[in-house]
Coordinates of C-alpha atoms and ligand atoms in Angstrom, one line a residue:
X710 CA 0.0 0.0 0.0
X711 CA 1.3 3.1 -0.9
X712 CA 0.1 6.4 0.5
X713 CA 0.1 10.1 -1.0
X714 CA 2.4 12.7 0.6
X715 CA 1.5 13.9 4.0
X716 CA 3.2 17.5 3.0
X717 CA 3.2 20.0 0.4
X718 CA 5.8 21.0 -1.0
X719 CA 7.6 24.3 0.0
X720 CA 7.8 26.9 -2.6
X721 CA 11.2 26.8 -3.0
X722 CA 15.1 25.2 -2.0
X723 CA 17.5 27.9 -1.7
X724 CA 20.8 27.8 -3.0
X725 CA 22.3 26.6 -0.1
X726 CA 20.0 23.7 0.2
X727 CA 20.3 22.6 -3.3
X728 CA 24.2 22.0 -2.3
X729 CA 23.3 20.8 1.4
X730 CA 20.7 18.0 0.1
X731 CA 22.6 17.3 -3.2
X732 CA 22.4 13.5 -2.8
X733 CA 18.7 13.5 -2.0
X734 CA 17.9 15.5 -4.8
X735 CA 19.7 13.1 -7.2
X736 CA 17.4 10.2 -6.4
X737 CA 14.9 10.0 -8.6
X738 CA 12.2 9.1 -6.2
X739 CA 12.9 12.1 -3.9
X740 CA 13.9 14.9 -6.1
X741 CA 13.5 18.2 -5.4
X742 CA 10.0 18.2 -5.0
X743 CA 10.8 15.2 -2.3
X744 CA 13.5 17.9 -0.6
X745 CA 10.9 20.8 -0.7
X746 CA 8.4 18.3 1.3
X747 CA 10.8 17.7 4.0
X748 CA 11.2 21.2 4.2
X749 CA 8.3 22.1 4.8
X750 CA 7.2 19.5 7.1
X751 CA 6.8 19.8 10.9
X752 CA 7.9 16.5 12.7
X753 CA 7.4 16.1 16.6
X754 CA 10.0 13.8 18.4
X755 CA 8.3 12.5 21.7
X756 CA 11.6 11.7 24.3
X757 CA 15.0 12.9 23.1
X758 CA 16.3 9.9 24.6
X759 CA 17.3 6.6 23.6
X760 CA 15.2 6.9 20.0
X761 CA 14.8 10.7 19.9
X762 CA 18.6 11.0 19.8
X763 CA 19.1 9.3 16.2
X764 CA 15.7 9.9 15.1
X765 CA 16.2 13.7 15.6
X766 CA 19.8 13.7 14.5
X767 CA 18.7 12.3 10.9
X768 CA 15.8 13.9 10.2
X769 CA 17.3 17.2 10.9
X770 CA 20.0 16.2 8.9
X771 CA 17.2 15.3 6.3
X772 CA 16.3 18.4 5.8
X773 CA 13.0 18.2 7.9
X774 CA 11.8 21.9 8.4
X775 CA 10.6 22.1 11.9
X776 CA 11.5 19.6 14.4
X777 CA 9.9 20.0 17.8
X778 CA 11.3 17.8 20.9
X779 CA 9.2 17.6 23.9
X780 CA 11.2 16.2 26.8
X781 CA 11.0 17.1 30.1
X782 CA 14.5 15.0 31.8
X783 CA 17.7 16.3 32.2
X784 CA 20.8 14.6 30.4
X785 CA 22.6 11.8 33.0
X786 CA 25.5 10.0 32.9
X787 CA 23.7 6.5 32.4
X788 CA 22.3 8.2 29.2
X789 CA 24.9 8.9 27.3
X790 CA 25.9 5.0 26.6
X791 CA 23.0 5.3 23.8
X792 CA 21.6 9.2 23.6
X793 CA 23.9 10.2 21.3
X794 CA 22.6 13.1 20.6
X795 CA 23.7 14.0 24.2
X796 CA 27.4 14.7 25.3
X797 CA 29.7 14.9 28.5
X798 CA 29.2 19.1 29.0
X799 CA 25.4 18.8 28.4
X800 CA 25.5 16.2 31.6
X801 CA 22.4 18.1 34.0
X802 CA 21.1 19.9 30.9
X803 CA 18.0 20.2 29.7
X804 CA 17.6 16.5 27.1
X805 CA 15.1 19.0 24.9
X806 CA 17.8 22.1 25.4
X807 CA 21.0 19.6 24.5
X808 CA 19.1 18.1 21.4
X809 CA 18.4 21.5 19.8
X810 CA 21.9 22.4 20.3
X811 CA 23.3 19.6 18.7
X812 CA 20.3 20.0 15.8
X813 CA 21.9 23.5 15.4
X814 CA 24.8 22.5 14.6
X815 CA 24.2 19.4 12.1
X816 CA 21.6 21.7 10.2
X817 CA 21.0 25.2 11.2
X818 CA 18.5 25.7 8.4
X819 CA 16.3 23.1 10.8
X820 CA 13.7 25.4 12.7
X821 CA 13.6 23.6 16.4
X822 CA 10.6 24.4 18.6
X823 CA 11.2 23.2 22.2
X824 CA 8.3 21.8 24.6
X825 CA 9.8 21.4 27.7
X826 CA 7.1 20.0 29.8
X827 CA 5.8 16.2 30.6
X828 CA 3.0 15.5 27.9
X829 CA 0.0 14.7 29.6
X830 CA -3.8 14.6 28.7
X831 CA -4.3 18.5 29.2
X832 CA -1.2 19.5 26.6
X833 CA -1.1 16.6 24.5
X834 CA -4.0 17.7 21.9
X835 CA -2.8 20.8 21.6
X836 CA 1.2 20.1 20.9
X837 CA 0.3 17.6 18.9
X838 CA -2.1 19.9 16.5
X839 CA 1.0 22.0 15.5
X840 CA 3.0 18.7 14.0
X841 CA 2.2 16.5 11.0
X842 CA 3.7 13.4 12.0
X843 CA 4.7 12.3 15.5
X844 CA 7.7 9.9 16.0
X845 CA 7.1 8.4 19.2
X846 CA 10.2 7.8 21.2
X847 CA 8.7 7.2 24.7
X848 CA 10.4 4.7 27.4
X849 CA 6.6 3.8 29.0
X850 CA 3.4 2.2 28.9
X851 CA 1.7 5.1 30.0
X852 CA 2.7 7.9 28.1
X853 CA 2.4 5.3 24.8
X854 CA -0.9 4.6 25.2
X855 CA -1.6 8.0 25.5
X856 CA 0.2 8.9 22.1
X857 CA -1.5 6.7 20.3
X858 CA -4.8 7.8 22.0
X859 CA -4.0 11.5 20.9
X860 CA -3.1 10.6 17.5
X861 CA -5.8 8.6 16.3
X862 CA -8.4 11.1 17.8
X863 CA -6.3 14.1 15.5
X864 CA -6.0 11.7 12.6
X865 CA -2.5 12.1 12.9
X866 CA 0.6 9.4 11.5
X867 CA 2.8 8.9 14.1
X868 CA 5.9 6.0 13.9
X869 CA 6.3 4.1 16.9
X870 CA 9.6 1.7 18.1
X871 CA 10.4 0.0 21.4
X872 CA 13.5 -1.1 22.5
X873 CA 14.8 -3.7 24.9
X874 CA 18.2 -5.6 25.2
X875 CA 18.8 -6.6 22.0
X876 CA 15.1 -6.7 20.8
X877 CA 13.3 -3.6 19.1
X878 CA 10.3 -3.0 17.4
X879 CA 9.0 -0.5 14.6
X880 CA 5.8 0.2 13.4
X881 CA 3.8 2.9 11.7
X882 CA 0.3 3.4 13.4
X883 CA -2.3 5.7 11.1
X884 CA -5.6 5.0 12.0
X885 CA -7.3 6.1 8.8
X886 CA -5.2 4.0 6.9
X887 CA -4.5 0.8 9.3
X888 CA -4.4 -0.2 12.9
X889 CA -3.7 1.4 15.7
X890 CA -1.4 0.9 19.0
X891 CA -4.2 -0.5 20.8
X892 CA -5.5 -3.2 17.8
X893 CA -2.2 -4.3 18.2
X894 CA -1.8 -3.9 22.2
X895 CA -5.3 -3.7 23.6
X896 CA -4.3 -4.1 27.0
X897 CA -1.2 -3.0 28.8
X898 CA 1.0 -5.8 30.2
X899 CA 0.4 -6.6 33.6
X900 CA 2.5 -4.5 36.1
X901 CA 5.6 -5.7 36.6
X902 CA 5.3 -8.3 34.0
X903 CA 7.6 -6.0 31.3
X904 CA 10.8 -4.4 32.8
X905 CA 12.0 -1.0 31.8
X906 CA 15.2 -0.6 30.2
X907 CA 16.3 1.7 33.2
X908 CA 15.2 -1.8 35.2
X909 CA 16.4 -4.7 32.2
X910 CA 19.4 -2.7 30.2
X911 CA 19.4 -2.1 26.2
X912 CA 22.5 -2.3 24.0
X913 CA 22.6 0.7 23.2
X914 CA 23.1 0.9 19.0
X915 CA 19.7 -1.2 19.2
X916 CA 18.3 2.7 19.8
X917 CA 19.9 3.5 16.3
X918 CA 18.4 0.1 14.6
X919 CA 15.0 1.1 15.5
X920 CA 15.8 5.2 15.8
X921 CA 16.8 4.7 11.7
X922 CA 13.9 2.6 11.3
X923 CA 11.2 5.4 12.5
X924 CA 12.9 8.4 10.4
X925 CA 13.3 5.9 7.3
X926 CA 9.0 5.9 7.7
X927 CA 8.9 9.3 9.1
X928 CA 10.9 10.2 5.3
X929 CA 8.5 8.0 3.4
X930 CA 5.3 9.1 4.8
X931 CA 6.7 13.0 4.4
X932 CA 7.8 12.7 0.5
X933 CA 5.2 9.7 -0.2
X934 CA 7.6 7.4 -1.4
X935 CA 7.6 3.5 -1.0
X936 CA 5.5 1.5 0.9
X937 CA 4.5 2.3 4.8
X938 CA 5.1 0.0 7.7
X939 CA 1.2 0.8 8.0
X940 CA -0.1 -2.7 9.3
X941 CA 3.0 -4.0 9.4
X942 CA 5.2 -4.7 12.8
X943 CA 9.0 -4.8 12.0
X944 CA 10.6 -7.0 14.5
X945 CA 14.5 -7.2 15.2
X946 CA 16.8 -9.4 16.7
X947 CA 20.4 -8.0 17.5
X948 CA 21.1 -11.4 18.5
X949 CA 20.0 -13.3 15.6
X950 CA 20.4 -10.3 13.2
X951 CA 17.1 -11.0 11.7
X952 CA 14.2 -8.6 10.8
X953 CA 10.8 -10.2 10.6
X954 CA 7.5 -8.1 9.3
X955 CA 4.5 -9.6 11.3
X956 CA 1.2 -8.0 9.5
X957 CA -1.1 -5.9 12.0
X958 CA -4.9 -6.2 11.2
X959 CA -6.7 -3.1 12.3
X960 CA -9.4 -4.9 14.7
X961 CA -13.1 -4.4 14.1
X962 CA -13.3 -4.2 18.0
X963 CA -10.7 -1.3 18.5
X964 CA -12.3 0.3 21.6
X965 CA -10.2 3.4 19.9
X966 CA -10.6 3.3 16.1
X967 CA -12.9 0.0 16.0
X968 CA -16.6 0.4 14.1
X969 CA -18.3 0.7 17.8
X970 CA -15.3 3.0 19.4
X971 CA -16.1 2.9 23.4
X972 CA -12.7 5.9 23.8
X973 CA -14.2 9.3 22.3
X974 CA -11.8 11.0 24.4
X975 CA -8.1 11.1 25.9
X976 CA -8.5 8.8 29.1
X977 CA -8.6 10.1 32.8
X978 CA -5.5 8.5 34.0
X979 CA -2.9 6.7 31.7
X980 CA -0.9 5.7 34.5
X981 CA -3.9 3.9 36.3
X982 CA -4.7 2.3 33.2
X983 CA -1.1 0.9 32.7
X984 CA -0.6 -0.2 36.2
X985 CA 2.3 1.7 37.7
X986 CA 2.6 0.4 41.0
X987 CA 5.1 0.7 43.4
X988 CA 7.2 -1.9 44.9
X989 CA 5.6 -2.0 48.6
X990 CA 1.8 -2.5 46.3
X991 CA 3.9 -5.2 44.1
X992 CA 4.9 -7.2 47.6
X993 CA 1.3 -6.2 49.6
X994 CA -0.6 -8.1 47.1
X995 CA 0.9 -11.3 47.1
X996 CA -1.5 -13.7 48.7
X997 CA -3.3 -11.3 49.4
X998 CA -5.6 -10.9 46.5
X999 CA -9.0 -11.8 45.2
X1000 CA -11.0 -12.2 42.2
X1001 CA -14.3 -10.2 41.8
X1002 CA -16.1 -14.1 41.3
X1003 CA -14.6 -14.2 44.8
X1004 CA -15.8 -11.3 46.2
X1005 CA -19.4 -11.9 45.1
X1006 CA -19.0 -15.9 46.8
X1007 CA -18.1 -13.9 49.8
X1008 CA -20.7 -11.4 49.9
X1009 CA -23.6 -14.4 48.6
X1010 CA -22.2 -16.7 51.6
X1011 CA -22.7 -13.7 54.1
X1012 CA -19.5 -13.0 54.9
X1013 CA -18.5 -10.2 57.5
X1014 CA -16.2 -8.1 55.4
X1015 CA -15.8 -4.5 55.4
X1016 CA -15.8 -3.3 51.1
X1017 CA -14.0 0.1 50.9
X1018 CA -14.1 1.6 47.2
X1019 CA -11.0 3.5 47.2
X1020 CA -12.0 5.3 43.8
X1021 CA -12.6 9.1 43.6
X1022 CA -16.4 10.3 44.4
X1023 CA -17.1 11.3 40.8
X1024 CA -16.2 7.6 39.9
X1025 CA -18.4 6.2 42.4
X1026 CA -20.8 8.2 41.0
X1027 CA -20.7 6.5 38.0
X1028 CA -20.8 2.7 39.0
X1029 CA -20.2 1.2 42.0
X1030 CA -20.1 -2.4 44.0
X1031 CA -22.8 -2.6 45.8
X1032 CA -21.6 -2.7 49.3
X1033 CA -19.0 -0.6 49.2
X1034 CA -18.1 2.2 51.3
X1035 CA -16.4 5.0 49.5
X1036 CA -12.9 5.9 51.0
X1037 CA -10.6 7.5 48.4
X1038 CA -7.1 6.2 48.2
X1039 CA -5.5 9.7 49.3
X1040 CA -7.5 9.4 52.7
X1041 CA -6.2 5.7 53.8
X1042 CA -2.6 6.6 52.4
X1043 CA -2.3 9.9 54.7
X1044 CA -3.9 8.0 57.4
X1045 CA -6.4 9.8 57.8
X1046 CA -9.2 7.0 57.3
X1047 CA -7.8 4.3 59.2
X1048 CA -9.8 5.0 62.1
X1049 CA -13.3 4.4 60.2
X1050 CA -12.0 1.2 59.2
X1051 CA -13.5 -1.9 61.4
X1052 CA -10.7 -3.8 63.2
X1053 CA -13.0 -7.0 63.5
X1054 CA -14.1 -7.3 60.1
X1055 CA -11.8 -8.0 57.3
X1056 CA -11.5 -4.9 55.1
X1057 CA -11.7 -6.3 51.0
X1058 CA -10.2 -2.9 48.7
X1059 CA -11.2 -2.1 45.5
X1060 CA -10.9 0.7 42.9
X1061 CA -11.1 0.9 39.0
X1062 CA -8.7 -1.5 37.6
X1063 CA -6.7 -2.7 41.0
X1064 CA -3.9 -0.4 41.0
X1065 CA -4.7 2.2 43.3
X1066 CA -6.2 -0.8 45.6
X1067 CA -2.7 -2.5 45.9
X1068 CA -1.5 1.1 46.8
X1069 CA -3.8 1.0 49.6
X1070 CA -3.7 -1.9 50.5
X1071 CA 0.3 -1.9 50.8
X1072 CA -0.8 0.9 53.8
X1073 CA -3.0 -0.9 55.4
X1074 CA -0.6 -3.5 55.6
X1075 CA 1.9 -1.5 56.9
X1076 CA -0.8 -0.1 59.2
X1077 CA -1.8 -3.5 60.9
X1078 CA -4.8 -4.4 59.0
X1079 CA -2.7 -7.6 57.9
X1080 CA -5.9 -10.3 56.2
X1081 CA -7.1 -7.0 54.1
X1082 CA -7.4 -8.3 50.5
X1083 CA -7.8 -6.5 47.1
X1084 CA -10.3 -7.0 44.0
X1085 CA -7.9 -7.8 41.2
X1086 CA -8.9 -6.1 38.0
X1087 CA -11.4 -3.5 40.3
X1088 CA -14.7 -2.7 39.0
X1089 CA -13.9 -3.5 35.5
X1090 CA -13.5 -6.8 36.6
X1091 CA -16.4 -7.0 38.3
X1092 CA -18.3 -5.6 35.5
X1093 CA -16.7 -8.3 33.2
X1094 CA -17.4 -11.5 35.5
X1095 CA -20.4 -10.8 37.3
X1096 CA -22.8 -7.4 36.2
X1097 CA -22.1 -6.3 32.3
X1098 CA -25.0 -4.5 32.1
X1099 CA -22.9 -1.6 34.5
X1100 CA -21.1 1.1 32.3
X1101 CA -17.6 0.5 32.2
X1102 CA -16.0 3.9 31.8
Ligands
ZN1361 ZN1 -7.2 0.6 17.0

C-alpha cells in the first residue's frame, strides 16, 4: 500500500539547500519536489532519549523543516551509553535544550521548537495539532498509550519503536489508513510483567536500529515514497540479526478506532490504566488478592467483610459495588481514614482496575490491618465476571 504525501511542497530550495541535500535531490524518487516536502514538514519527536537521539539527528540532517522535541529529563551520565545526541558538557542539561543544540549545529537551516514540559492529557492535543507526524520515542506504557490515543483522535501518523536488550520493534500506526497501538496492544502488560530498560538494560546501538527505522518511515510518509510499515510490525533481533515483518490487522473491536469505538476522548488517568505500581503494592498483594467471582461468593455466603471503594467520588458516581463504602485512596494513604476502618471485620479494597487498591492496600498492611485483601482487576472486573450490564468507563 502506498500512500500520497503527508506534505506539500515548499515553494522553493534555496541555494544553499540545493548544495546541502545534493544527494537527495539526485534520487529519482525524492527529487526536489521530495526535498521541498521535508522542508516544509513539521515533525514532533516525543523523548530525546534513547530513540529521539538518532531519530532527531537524521531527520534534521534530512532536511525536515521544523522539528519540535518535547522532553522534560535532564541529560545523565547513564544516558549517554546510547543518547547520542547527548554529550559529557550537556551532563544536567535540559535532554530537549541539548538536542536543539546539537540539531543547530548538524543543520542550522532546521527550525527547532522546544516543549519542555511532561506530555500529559491536558497538553497533548494541543502540541500535537501543530505537527504533521509524531515519531514516538517514549520509554513507557503510560505515556504510549496516551500517544496513540491522541493521534488517532487528531487523525495524525505517528511511527512508533520499542526497545529492549537486544530486541526492538517499529511500526507505523495511522488509524485512517491501518491499525492502531491499541489493535495491536489492547491491554497494557500486567504491572511488573515488562521491565523498563532503566530496570532490564538495552544495547545501546539497538536505539539506532529502531531510531533509523522510525525516520526511514517518518521520510517515506513525508515525501510519499515506497511502501509504509502501516499494518506491518518490524521485528528485530540483534542477537539473531534478523528482521521479521509480522502483519497488524486493524481490529473491528478497536475500543479506539474500531466500528463501535467505546474511547471518544483522551482517558482520565494513563498511569492507572497501565498499572504503575510501586514496589511495597507489588509485595502487599501477594497472597493477598481476590478475584471479583470471589468477592461476590463472599458477599452471597454472608460474609462479615468491610468493602471500601478507594476510587474518587465522581467515579463512584458513575458505577459502583454494591456494598462498598467509599474511602478515596488519598485518605487511607495519609492516614487519615484508618480510624473508620473496622478492626473486626476483614477490610476487601477495590478501585477501577486494581492499581490504586494494591497502593492501599500496601498501607494498610503497613498499618496492621494484615488479612485486608484486594479485587484484582477493580470494578472492570467485576463488571466483566459478574454485572455487564454496569457502564464500564
Ligand atoms: Zn485501533
Amino acid at each position: 500500500m502506498s500512500l500520497p504525501p503527508l506534505v506539500e511542497p515548499a515553494a522553493e530550495l534555496t541555494v544553499d539547500e540545493i548544495r546541502r541535500y545534493s544527494r537527495h535531490l539526485i534520487i529519482p524518487d525524492v527529487g526536489v519536489t521530495g526535498q521541498k516536502r521535508l522542508k516544509n514538514a513539521r515533525v514532533l519527536c516525543v523523548g530525546a532519549g534513547g530513540l529521539g537521539s538518532p531519530a532527531l539527528m537524521y531527520l534534521a540532517a534530512a532536511g525536515v523543516g521544523t522539528l519540535g522535541i518535547i522532553d522534560f529529563d535532564t541529560v545523565d551520565e547513564s544516558n549517554l551509553q546510547r543518547q547520542i545526541i547527548h554529550g559529557v558538557s550537556d551532563i544536567g542539561r535540559s535532554k530537549a535544550e541539548s538536542a536543539a543544540a546539537s540539531i543547530r549545529e548538524i543543520n542550522p537551516l532546521v527550525n527547532v521548537e522546544i516543549h519542555n514540559t511532561a506530555l500529559d492529557r491536558d497538553n497533548v492535543r494541543e502540541i500535537f495539532a501543530q505537527y504533521d507526524l509524531i515519531v514516538d520515542g517514549t520509554d513507557n506504557f503510560a505515556t504510549r498509550y496516551m500517544v496513540n490515543d491522541a493521534a488517532v483522535l487528531l487523525g495524525k501518523p505517528y511511527v512508533w519503536g520499542s526497545i529492549y536488550r537486544f530486541d526492538g520493534q517499529a511500526s507505523v500506526f495511522w488509524a485512517e489508513h491501518g491499525p492502531c497501538y491499541r489493535c495491536l496492544y489492547p491491554e497494557p502488560p500486567p504491572p511488573g510483567m515488562v521491565p523498563s530498560c532503566a530496570e532490564g538494560g538495552v544495547l545501546g546501538v539497538l536505539c539506532a536500529s529502531i531510531g533509523s527505522i522510525q525516520v526511514n518511515e517518518a521520510i517515506k510518509l513525508l515525501a510519499g515514497v515506497g511502501e509504509p510499515l502501516v499494518g506491518r510490525l518490524m521485528v528485530y533481533d540483534a542477537l539473531e540479526m534478523s528482521y521479521r515483518k509480522i502483519k497488524v490487522r486493524k481490529d473491528p473491536n478497536c475500543v479506539l478506532c474500531g466500528e463501535n469505538a467505546t474511547l471518544t476522548d483522551l482517558m482520565e488517568d494513563y498511569e492507572d490504566f497501565c498499572g504503575a505500581v510501586s514496589v511495597e503494592a507489588q509485595e502487599a498483594v501477594v497472597d493477598s488478592t481476590i478475584t471479583a467471582a470471589e468477592l461476590k461468593e463472599w458477599q452471597d455466603a454472608g460474609k462479615d467483610i468491610f468493602l471500601v471503594d478507594v476510587r474518587e467520588p465522581a467515579e463512584y458516581e458513575i458505577v459502583r459495588i454494591p456494598g462498598a463504602t467509599l474511602i478515596p485512596k488519598g485518605e487511607i494513604l495519609s492516614g487519615e481514614a484508618l480510624a473508620k476502618l473496622p478492626q473486626d471485620k476483614q477490610v476487601v479494597l477495590h478501585c477501577k482496575s486494581g492499581v490504586r487498591s494494591a497502593e492501599a492496600l500496601a498501607a494498610l498492611k503497613a498499618a496492621g490491618f494484615r488479612d485486608a485483601v484486594h479485587v484484582q482487576g477493580g470494578v472492570l472486573s467485576w463488571i466483566k465476571q459478574i454485572d455487564p450490564s454496569l457502564p464500564a468507563y
